[in-house]
Every structure is written in C-alpha cells, then in structure tokens.
Short mmCIF file of C-alpha atoms in Angstrom, two decimals:
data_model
loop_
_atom_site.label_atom_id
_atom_site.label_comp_id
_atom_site.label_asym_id
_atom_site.label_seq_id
_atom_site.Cartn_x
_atom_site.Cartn_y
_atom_site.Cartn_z
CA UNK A 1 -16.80 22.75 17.55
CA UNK A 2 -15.20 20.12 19.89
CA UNK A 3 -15.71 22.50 23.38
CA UNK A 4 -12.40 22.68 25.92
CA UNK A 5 -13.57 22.34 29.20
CA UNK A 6 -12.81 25.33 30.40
CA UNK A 7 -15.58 26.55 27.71
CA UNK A 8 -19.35 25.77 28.58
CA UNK A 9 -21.90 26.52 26.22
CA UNK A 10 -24.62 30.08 27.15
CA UNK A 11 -27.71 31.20 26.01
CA UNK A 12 -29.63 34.21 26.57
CA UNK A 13 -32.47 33.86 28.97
CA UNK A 14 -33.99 37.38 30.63
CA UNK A 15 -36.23 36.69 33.22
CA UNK A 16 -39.44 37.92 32.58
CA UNK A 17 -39.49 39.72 35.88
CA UNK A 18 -36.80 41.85 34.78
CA UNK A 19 -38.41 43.20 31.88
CA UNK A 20 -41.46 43.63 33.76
CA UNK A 21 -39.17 45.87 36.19
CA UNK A 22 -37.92 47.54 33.06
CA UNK A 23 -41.43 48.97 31.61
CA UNK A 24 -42.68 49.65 35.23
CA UNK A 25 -39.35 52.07 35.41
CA UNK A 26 -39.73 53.32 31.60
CA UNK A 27 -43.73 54.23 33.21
CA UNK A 28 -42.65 55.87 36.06
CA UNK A 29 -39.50 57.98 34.43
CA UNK A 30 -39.16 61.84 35.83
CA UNK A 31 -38.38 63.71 33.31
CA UNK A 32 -35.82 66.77 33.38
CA UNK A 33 -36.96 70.00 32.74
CA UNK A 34 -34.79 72.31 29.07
CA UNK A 35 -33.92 75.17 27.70
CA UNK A 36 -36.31 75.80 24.77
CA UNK A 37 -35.18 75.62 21.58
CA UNK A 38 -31.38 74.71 22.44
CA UNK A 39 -31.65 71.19 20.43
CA UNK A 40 -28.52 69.36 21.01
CA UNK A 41 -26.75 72.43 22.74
CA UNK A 42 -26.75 70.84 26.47
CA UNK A 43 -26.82 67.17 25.35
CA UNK A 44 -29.85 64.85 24.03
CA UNK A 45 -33.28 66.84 23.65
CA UNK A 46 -36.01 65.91 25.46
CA UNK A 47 -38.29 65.33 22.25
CA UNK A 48 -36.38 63.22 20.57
CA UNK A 49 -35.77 60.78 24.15
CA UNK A 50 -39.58 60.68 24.64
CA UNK A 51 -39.92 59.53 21.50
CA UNK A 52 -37.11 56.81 21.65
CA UNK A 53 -38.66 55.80 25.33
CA UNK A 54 -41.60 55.35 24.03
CA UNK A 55 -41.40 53.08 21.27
CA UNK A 56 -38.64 51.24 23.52
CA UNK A 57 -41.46 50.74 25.98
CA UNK A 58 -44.45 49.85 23.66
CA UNK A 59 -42.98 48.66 20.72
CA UNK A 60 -39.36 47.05 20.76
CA UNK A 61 -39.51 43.36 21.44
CA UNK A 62 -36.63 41.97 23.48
CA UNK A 63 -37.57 38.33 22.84
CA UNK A 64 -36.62 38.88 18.95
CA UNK A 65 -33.57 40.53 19.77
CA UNK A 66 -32.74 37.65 21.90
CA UNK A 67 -34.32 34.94 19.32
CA UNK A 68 -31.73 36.56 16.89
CA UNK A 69 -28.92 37.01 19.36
CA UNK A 70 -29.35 32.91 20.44
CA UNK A 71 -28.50 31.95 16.47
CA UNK A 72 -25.06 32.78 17.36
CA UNK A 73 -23.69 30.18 19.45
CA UNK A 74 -22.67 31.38 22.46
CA UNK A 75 -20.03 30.08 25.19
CA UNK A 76 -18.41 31.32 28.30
CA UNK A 77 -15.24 30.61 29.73
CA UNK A 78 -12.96 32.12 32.71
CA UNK A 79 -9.69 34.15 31.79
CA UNK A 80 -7.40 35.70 34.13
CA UNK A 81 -10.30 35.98 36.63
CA UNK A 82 -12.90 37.19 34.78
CA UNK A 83 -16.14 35.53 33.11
CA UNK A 84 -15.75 36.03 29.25
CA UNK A 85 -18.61 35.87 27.49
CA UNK A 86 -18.23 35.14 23.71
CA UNK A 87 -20.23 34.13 20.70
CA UNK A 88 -18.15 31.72 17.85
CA UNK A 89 -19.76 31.69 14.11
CA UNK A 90 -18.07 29.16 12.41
CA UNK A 91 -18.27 29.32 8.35
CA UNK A 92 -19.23 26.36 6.05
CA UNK A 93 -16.33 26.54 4.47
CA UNK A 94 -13.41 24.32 6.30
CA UNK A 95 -10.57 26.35 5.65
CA UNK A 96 -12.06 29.47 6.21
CA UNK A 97 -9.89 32.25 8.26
CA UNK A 98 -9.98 32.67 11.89
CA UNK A 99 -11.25 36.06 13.15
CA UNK A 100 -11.56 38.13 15.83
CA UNK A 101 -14.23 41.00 16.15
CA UNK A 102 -13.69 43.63 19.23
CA UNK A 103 -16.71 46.00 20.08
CA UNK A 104 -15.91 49.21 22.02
CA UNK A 105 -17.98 51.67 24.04
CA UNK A 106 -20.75 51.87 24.00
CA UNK A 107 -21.45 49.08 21.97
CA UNK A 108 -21.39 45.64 22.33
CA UNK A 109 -21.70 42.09 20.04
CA UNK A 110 -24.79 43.24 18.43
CA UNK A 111 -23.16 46.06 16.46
CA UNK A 112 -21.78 42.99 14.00
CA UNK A 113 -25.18 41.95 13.59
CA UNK A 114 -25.23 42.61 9.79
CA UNK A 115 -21.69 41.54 9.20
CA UNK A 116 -21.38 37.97 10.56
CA UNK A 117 -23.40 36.46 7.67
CA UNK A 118 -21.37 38.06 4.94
CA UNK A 119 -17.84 37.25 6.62
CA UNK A 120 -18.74 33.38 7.74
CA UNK A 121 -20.77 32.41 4.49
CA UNK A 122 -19.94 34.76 1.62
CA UNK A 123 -20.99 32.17 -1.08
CA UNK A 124 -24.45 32.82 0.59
CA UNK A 125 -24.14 36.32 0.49
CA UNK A 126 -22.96 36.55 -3.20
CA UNK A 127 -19.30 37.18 -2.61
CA UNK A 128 -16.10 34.48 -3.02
CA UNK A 129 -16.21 31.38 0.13
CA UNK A 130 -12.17 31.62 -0.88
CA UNK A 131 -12.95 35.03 1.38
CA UNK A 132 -14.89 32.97 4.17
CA UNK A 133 -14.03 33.68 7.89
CA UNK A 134 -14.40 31.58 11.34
CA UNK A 135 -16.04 34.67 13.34
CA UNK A 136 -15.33 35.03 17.11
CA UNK A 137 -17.17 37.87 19.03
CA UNK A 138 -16.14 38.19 22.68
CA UNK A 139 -17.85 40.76 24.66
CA UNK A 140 -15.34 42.82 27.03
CA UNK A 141 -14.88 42.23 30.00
CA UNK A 142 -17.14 44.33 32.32
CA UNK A 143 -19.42 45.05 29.03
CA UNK A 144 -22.74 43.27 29.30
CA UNK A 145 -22.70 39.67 29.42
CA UNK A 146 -18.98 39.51 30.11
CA UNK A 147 -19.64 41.86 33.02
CA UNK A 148 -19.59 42.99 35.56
CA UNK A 149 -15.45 42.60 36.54
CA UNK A 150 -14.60 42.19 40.56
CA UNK A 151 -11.41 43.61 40.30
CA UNK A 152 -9.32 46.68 39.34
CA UNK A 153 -6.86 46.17 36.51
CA UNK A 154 -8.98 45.66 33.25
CA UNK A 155 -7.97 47.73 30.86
CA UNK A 156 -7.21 47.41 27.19
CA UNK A 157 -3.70 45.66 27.30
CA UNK A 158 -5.19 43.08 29.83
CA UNK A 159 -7.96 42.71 27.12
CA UNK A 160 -6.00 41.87 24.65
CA UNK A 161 -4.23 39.09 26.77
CA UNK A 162 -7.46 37.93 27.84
CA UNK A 163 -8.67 37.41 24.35
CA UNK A 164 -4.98 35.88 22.85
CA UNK A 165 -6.25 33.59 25.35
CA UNK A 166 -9.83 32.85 24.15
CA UNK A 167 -8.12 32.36 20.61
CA UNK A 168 -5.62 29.87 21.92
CA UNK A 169 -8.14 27.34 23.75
CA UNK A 170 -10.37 27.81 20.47
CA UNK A 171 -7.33 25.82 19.09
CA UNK A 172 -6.53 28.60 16.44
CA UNK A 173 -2.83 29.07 15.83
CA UNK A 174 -3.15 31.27 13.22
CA UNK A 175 -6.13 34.31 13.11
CA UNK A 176 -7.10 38.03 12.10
CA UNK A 177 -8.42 40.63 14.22
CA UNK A 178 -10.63 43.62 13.98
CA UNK A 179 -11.84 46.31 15.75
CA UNK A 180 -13.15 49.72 16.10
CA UNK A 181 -13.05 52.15 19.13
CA UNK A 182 -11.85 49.88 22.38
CA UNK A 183 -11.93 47.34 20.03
CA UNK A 184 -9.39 49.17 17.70
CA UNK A 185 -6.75 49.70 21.03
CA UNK A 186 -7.12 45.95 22.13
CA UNK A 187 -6.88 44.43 17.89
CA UNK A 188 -3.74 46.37 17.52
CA UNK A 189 -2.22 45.44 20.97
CA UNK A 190 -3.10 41.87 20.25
CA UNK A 191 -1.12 42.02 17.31
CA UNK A 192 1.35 43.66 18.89
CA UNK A 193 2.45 41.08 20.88
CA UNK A 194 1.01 38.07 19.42
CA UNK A 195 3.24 36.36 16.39
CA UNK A 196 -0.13 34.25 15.57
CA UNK A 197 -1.82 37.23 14.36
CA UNK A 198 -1.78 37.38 10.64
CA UNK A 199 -3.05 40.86 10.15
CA UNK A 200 -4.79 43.33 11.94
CA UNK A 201 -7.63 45.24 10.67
CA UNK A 202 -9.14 48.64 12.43
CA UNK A 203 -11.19 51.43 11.57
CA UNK A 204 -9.89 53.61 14.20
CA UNK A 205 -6.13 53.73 14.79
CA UNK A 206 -5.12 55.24 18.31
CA UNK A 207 -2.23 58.20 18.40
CA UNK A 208 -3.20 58.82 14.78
CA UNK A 209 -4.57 62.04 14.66
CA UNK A 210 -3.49 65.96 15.72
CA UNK A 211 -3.62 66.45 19.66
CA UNK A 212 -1.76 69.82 18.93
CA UNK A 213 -1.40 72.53 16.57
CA UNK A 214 0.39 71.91 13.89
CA UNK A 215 3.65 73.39 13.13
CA UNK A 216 4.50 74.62 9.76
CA UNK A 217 7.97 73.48 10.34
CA UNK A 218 8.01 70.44 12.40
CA UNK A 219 4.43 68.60 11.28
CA UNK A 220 3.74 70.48 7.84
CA UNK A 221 7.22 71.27 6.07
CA UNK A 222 7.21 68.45 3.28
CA UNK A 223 3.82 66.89 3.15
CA UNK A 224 1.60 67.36 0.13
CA UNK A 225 -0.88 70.75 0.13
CA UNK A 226 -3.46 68.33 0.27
CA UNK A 227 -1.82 66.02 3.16
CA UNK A 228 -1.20 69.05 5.50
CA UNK A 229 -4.96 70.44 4.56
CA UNK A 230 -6.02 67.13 6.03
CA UNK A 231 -3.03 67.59 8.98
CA UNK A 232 -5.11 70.95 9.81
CA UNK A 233 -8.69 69.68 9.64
CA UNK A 234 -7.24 66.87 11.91
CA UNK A 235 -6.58 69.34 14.64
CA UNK A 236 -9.84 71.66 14.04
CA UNK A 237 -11.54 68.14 14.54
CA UNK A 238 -9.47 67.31 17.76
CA UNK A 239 -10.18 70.93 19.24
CA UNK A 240 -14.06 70.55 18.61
CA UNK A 241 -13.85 66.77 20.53
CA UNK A 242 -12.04 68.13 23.49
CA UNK A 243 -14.31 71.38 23.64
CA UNK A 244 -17.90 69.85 23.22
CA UNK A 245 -17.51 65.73 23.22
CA UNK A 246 -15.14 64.77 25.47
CA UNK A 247 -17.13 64.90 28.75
CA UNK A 248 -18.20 61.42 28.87
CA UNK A 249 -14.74 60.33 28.33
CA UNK A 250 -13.83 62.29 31.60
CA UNK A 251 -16.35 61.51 33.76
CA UNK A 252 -15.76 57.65 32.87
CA UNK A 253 -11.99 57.98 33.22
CA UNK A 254 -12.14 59.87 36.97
CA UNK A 255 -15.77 59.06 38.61
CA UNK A 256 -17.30 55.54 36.95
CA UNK A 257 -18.87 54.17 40.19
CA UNK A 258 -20.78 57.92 40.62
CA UNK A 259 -21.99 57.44 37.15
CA UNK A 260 -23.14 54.07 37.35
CA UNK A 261 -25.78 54.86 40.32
CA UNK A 262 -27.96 56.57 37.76
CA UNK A 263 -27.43 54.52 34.71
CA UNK A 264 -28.35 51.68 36.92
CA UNK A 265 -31.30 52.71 38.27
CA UNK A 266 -32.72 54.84 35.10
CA UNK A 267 -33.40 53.13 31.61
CA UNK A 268 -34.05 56.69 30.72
CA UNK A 269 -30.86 57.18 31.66
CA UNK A 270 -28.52 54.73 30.79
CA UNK A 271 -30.86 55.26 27.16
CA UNK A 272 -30.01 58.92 27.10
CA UNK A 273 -26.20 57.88 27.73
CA UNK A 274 -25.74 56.02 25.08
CA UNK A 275 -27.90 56.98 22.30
CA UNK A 276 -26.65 60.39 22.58
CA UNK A 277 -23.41 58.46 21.16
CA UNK A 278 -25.06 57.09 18.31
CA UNK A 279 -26.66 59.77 17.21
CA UNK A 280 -23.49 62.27 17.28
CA UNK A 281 -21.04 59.58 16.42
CA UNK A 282 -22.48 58.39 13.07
CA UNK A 283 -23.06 59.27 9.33
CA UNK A 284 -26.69 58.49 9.22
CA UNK A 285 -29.17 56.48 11.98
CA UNK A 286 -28.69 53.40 12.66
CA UNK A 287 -31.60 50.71 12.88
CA UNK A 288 -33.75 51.67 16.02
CA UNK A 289 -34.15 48.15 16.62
CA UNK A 290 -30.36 47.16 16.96
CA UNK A 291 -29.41 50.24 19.05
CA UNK A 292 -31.99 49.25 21.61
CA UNK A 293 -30.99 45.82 21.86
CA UNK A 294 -27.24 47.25 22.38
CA UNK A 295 -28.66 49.42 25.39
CA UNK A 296 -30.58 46.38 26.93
CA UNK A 297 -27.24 44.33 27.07
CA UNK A 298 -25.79 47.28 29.42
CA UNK A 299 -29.42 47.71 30.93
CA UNK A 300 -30.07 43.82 31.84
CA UNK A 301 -26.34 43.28 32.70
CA UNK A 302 -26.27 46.30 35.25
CA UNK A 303 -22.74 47.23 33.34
CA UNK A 304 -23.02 50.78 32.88
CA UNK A 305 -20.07 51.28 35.71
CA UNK A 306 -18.32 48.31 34.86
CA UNK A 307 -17.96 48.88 31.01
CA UNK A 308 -16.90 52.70 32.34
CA UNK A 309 -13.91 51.53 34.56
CA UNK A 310 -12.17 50.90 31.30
CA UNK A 311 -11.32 54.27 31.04
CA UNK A 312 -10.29 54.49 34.18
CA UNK A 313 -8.02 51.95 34.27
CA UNK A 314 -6.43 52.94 31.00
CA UNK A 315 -5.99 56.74 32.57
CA UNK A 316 -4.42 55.47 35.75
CA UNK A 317 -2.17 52.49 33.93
CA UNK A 318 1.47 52.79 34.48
CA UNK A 319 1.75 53.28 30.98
CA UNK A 320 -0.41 56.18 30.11
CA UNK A 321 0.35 59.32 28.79
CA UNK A 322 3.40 57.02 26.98
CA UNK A 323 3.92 57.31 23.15
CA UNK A 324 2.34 54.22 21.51
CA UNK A 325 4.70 51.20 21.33
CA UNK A 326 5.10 50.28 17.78
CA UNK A 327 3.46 47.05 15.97
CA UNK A 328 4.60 45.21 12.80
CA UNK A 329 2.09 43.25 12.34
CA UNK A 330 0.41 43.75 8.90
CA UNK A 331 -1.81 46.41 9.82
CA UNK A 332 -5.09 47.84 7.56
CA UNK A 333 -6.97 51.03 8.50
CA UNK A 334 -11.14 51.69 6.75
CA UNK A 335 -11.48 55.42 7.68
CA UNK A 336 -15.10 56.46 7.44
CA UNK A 337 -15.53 60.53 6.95
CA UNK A 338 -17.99 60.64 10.65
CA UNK A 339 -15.46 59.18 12.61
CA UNK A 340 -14.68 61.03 15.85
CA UNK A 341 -11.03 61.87 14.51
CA UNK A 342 -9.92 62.81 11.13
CA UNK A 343 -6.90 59.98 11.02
CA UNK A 344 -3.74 60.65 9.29
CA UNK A 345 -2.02 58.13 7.71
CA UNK A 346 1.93 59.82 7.57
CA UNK A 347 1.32 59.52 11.86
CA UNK A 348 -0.19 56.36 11.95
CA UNK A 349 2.91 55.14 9.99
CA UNK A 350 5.35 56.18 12.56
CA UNK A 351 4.46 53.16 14.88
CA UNK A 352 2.22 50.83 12.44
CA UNK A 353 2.97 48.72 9.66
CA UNK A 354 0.20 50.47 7.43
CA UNK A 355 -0.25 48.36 4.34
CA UNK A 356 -3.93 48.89 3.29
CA UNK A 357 -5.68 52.69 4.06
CA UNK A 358 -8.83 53.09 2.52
CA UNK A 359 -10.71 56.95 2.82
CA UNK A 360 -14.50 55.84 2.48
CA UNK A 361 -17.40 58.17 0.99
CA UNK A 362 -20.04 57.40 3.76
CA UNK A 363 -19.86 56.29 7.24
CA UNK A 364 -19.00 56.73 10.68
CA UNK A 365 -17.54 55.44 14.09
CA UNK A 366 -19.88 52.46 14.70
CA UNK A 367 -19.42 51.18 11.10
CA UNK A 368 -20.17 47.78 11.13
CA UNK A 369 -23.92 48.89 11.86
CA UNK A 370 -23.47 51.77 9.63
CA UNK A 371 -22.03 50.56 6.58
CA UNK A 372 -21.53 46.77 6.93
CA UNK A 373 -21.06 46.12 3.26
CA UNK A 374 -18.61 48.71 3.13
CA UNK A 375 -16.54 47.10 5.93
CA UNK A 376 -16.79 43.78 4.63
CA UNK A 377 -15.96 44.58 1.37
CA UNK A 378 -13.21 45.98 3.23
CA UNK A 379 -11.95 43.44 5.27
CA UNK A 380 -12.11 40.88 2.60
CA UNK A 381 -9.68 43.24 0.29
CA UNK A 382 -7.32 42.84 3.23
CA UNK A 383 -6.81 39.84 4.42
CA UNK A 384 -7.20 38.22 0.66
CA UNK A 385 -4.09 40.40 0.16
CA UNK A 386 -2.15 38.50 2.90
#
C-alpha cells in the first residue's frame, strides 16, 4: 500500500513495565464481599472472576496476543483532531472489495480476529477469491489504541465522518461497511451520507425493535400471527433490557469520568466490566484468550472513560431522542437469536433500504467472535448480490 503522508505506519509495543504493573495489581486485588448463592442476581459472581483473574494473571500471554495482533498491518493517522488508530488487510486478490469493519462497546479490533482471513483470502479459506475483500479495521476513537479523545463531541455521527475520511485517503472511491453494536450506528450513518458506499451490512439495526407496548391497532392490526408474535417478544425483550441490563448504558451516558477512576486503577475491575458483557451478551463463550486480549486494549490504553463518553455524547447530541433519519443505501441485516434486541424487520423498513434479512439458528451480539463463519458466509451472500 503506497502510504499518504498523513498515514504513518504503528506497531504494538507494551512496555514491559506496564505489564509488570498489571500482575503486581491482579496480586494485590481486594476483593468484594456477596450474597451467597445469588449467581448472576447482583452482577458477575465472585467465583467465576477469581477464576478468570487468575488464569489472566498466570496463564494468558500478552506477547502472543500482540505477536498475532502485529500480522495485521497497522497505521495511524489524525482526523478531525483525533489520533485514529487502524489496521488495513489487504487481499491477494487485486480487485477484491473495499471494506470497512466497525467494533462497538466493549469490544475492539480483536473481535474480527477469526474473520479477516476468510474475508481478505477466501481461496485460502476454501470459499470463491471472486468474494475477496480489502479489510480496514479502525479502532474508535477514544477505544484503545485510538484513545484516549481530548475533546467533547465524539459521538457516533462524528465517527462516521471520521472514518469516510480514513476511506478517502486510503484512495477507495468505492467500499462496503459493517458493523455491529456502535459499529452498527456509525456503518449505517456512513452510508447514510456517503454516495461511495456500495452497501451496508449490520447485525444490529438501531430503532428496530419495540420501545413500547404494542398496540393491537396501531403496531399489530395487519401483520402476520407469526410477525406480531415476534412484535410481542420484541417488547418482552426490551422490558427485560431496561429492567435488569441497562445500567451500564446509564451510568456511561450520565457519569463516564466517575466510572473511569475505578476501571483505571482496577484490572479486576475494568475485567469484571466487561466480561460481565460477554458472558450475558452471547450465545455460547467466547475464546478466553481473545476476550482477554480485548480487555488489555482498554486496560493498557487507560480507555475505560474515554470509550464511555460515547454514550454520553450521543445522549446529550442535539439530535437525540430524534426519530432515525432514513438511509437508502443497500442495506443487509444477520440477526443472531442472543442479540440484546429481538429486531423486527417491518420497523427496520420504515427508514432502511432492507434488501437482505437473514434470522440465524445460533449466535449472539459479538458475532464475529461468536459465529465468524456464519457472518462471513453472510456477508459474502450480500455484497456478491450487489
């Protein structure tokens, strides 16, 4: 890749005093006291943290992570502001089709670990190089090596215009985009507004699921029995986010900066934060391995506040609490049955150009880790359709 110069070249290189620092801490953790017996009631169980603590202290080894991470090549470049940190896979195959993968919280570049290889070099992964894929992974801003941001302002429409950025000094006119969580809000804004995109793929849609009751009149009168049984689990799905899972959400939207002073100074802590995530948010675990390396990018990065303020800044944006504005760009939705929301595809219509919805078997919101043959398979399907 001929480099702009506003692009310089990175690698990942952890001092070794800082993961000195790290076990020292993981040593010295003070441990909360529980309710016996109330498993996941209150939040993460001690047992099950120990356990992850201890193997993250004894037995994970950051210099593979970072051996595997450093195959990617990795650049960094300065966009409205901010320091974007970004990895670019480019496939064997010349004409391959440009794409860009968005992470969301609390993940990071790491959950596509399993899916680059597939996407750049499918010949090499027993699949079609007529499906092949230029593969560019930025990491948002204020997430981990894009982070932390000095300013206010960074939230997901500012994203997006970041990263229409990073795909125009790549020198690609023409690209797809993908994303889940965060990464879902700024693929389909990017699209939105950007005529270059050719298609936008997501496996979470935003504003597509029930926020109310339904109404037999208004929301059910019409639909298929088995459309408004879905329209109802939607809601009974929504209810049990709001009343058990939506804390984090709050806390990150009002108070980030409170947050961040123990996240930052506990791995326990910023450990207990985020696993808690994968373990509620998924079908089945995900590779111990991979969701440690995930928590050492916010660990090592000192983003736990900075990745937060995205929330923030989307809940105090002059736009929020605004219906979504509607998108025409050619726009694909994989809906895995563990996802946070059950999505509904007659509301998803009503500001998306829906032309590919696919109800998987198995899966759920972090699926690129979860089931990256499934999404691949997926994304393939879509774009070879365009």
């Amino acid at each position: 890749m001929l480099l702009s110069e506003n692009i310089d070249p990175f690698r990942i290189n952890i001092p070794q005093s800082d993961l000195d620092d790290l076990n020292e801490r993981l040593d010295r953790t003070r441990w909360p006291d529980e309710i016996p017996g109330a498993g996941w009631d209150y939040g993460i169980p001690g047992d099950y943290l120990r356990e992850l603590a201890q193997y993250w202290r004894h037995a994970y080894d950051w210099r593979a992570a970072e051996a595997r991470l450093n195959a990617w090549p990795q650049f960094t470049t300065e966009i409205d502001g901010a320091n974007i940190h970004f990895a670019h896979v480019r496939s064997p195959e010349p004409d391959a089709t440009p794409l860009l993968l968005t992470h969301g919280w609390p993940g990071s570049i790491v959950e596509f670990t399993e899916v680059v290889g597939p996407l750049t070099d499918p010949a090499a992964h027993g699949g079609d190089p007529a499906d092949a894929f230029h593969v560019v992974l930025p990491s948002i801003p204020g997430f981990g090596l894009s982070g932390p941001t000095r300013e206010r302002g960074w939230e997901f429409r500012r994203v997006a215009a970041a990263f229409a950025e990073l795909m125009d000094r790549l020198g690609y006119q023409r690209y797809g985009v993908q994303g889940g969580d965060w990464g879902a809000a700024i693929s389909r804004e990017i699209g939105r507004t950007r005529p270059e995109v050719i298609g936008v793929h997501l496996n979470l849609i935003p504003n597509s699921y029930m926020t109310r009751e339904p109404d037999d009149h208004a929301d059910l009168s019409g639909l298929p029995p088995e459309q408004a049984q879905r329209t109802r689990e939607s809601w009974e799905r929504f209810q049990e986010w709001a009343r058990d899972k939506q804390g984090y959400a709050d806390i990150q939207s009002t108070r980030p900066q409170t947050l961040a002073y123990g996240l930052t100074d506990s791995p326990v802590g910023q450990l207990a934060w985020i696993s808690e995530k994968f373990h509620e948010w998924t079908d089945e675990p995900v590779d111990r391995d991979l969701l440690l390396t995930n928590v050492m990018l916010y660990w090592l990065t000192g983003t736990a506040g900075s990745s937060a303020r995205i929330y923030y800044e989307r809940a105090h944006a002059d736009y929020w609490g605004s219906p979504p504005e509607p998108s025409q760009a050619p726009t694909a939705l994989a809906h895995f049955p563990r996802e946070n929301f059950v999505l509904l595809r007659h509301l998803a219509e009503q500001t998306n150009n829906i032309v590919q919805w696919t109800d998987h078997d198995r899966g759920g919101h972090f699926a690129a880790m979860e089931q990256p043959r499934l999404l691949v398979d997926d994304i393939r399907t879509f774009f070879r359709s365009l």
